[in-house]
Short mmCIF file of C-alpha atoms in Angstrom, two decimals:
data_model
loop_
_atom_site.label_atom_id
_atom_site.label_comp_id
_atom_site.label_asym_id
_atom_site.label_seq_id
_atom_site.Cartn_x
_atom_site.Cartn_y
_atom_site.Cartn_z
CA UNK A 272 7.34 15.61 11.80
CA UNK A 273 6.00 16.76 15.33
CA UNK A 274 5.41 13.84 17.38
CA UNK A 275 2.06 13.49 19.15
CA UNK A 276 0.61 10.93 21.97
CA UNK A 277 -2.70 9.10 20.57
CA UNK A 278 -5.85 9.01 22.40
CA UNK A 279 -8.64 7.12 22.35
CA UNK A 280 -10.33 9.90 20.53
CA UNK A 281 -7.36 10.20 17.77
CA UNK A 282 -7.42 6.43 18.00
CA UNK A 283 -11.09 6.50 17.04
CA UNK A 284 -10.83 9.22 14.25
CA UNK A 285 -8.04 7.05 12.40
CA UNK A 286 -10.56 3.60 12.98
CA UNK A 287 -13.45 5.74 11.00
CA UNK A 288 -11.13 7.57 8.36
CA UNK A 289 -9.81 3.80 7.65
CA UNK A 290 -13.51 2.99 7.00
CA UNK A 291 -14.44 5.86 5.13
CA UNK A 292 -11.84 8.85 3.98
CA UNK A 293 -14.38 10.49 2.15
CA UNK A 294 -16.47 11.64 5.38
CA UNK A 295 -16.75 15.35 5.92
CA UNK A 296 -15.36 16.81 8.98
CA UNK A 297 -18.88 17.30 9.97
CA UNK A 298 -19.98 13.40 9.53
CA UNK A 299 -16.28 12.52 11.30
CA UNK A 300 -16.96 14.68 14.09
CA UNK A 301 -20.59 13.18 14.09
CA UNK A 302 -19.36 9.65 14.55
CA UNK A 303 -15.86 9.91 16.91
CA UNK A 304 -18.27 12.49 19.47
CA UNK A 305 -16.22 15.55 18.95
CA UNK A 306 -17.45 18.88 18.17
CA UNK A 307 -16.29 19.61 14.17
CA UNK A 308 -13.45 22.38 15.32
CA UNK A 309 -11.69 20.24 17.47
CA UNK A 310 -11.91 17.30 15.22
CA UNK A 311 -10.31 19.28 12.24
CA UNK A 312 -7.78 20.35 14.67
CA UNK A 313 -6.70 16.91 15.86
CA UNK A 314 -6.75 15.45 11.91
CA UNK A 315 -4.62 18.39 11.54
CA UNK A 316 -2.54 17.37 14.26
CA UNK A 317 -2.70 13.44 12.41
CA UNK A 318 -1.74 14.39 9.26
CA UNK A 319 0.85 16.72 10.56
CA UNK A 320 2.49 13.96 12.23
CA UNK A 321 2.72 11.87 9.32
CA UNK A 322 0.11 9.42 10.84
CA UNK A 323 -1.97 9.81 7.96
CA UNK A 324 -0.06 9.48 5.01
CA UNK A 325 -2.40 10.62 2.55
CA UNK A 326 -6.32 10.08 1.25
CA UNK A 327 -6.99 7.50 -1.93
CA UNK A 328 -9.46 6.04 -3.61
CA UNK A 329 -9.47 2.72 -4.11
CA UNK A 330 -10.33 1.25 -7.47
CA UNK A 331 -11.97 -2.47 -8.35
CA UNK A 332 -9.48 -3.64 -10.45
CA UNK A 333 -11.93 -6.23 -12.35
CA UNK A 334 -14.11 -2.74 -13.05
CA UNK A 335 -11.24 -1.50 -14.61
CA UNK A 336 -9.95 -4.37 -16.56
CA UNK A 337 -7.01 -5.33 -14.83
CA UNK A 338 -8.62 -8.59 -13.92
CA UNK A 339 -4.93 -10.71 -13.46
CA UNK A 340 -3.14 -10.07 -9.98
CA UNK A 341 0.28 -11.61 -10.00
CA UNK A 342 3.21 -11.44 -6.90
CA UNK A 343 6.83 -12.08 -8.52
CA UNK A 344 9.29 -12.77 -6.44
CA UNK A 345 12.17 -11.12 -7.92
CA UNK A 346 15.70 -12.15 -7.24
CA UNK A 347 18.44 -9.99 -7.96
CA UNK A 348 22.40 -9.69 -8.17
CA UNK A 349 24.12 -9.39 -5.35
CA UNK A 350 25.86 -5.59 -5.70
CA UNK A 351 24.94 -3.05 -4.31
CA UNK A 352 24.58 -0.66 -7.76
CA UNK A 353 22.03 -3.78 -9.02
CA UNK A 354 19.94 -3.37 -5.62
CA UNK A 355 19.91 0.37 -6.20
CA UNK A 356 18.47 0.45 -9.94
CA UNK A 357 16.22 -2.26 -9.42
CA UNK A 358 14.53 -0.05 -6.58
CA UNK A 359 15.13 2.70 -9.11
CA UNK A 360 12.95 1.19 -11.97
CA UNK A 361 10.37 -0.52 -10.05
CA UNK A 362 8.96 3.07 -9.31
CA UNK A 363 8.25 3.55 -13.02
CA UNK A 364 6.95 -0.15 -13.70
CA UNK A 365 2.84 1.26 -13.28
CA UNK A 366 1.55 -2.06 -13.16
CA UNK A 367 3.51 -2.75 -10.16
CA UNK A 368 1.62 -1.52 -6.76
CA UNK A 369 3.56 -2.37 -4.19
CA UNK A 370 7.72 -4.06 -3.85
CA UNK A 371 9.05 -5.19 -0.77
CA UNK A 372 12.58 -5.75 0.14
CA UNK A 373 12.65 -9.24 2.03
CA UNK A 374 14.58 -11.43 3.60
CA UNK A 375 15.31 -15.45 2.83
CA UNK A 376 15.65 -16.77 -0.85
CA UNK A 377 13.62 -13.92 -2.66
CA UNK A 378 15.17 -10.65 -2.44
CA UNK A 379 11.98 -8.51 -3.36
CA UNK A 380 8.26 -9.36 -3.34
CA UNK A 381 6.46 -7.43 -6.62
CA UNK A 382 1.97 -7.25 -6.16
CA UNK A 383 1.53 -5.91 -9.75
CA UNK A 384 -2.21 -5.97 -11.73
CA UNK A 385 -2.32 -6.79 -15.55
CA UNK A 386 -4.87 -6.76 -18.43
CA UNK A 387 -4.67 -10.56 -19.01
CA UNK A 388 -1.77 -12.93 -19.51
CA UNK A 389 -0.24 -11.07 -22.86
CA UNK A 390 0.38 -8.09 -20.62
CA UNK A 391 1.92 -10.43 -18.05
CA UNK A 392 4.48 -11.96 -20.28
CA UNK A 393 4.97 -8.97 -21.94
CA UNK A 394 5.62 -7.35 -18.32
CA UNK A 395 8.09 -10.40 -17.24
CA UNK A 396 10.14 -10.75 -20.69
CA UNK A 397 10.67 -7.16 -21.32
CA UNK A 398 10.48 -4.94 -18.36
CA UNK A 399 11.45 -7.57 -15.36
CA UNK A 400 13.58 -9.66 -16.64
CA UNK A 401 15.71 -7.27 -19.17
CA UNK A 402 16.26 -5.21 -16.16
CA UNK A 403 20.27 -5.84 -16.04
CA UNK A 404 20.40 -6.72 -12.37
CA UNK A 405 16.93 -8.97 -12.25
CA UNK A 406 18.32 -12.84 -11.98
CA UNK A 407 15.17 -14.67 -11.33
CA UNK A 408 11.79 -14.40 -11.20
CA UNK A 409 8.55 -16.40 -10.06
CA UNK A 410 5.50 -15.69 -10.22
CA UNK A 411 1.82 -16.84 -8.52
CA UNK A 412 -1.27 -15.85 -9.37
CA UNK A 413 -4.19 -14.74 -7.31
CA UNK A 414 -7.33 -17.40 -7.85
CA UNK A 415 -9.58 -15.85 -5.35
CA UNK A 416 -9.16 -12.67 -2.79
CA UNK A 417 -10.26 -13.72 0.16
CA UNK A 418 -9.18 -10.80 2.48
CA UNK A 419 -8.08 -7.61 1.56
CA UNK A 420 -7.99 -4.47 3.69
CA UNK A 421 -5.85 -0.95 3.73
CA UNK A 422 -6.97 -1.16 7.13
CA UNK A 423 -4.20 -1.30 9.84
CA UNK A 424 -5.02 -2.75 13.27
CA UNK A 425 -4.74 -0.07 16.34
CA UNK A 426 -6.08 -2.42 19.20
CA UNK A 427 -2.38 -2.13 20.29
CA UNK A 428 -2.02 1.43 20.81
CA UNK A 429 -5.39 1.68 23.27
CA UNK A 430 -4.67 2.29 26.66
CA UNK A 431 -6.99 0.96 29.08
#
């Protein structure tokens, strides 16, 4: 992937597409004060560089009946094979969006979305917990969303 030096202007078209992916290039150019050719060639030049990953849309999960949001913390056996399949499986577990390897007690942090409580259990006793390396697993679940963003911060990478 080409590496490329942000400006404030690339740093502006990432703040808008982070708001809004769906914009034209002609509403983007609108809004970061570019002229629409050498907006598309800079998003280009973004995407390119592996900046922007890719372009989603993002669901309500209520609107879609996946109303219970659980995080498992999953703790697994100790070789290396066990680390390897668990990885390996949790990319075909669909109700799971997002596993993180971590450090401390918990080896892996699981944000997975479920019908109700049947699908849940049904998740924990036979997907998780069958899963020959899996040797604990706890689980919390989400009362209230208070803040939740795709959003990353880019104050950072401004230069004054």
């Amino acid at each position: 992937m080409p590496q490329i030096t942000l400006d404030k202007t690339d740093l502006k078209i990432l703040q808008v597409l982070q708001e809004n992916g769906r914009l034209t290039n002609v509403e983007l150019s609108e809004r970061v004060a570019l002229s629409p050719s050498p907006c598309l060639r800079r998003l280009k030049q973004l995407e390119d560089a592996g900046i922007i990953r890719k372009y989603a849309a993002l669901l309500s999960p209520v609107e879609v009946e996946l109303g219970l949001q659980a995080f498992i913390r999953v703790a697994i056996s100790k070789a290396k094979d066990a680390r390897e399949d668990f990885s390996n499986a949790v990319q075909t577990w669909p109700e799971v969006l997002s596993c993180f390897a971590l450090t401390g007690e918990t080896d892996y942090l699981l944000h997975a979305f479920f019908t109700d409580m049947n699908a849940f259990s049904h998740f924990v006793l036979d997907t998780l917990l069958s899963h020959h390396g899996v040797q604990d697993a706890q689980s919390s679940f989400v009362l209230k969303e208070i803040k939740n963003t795709t959003a990353l911060p880019l104050a950072h990478l401004q230069k004054d």
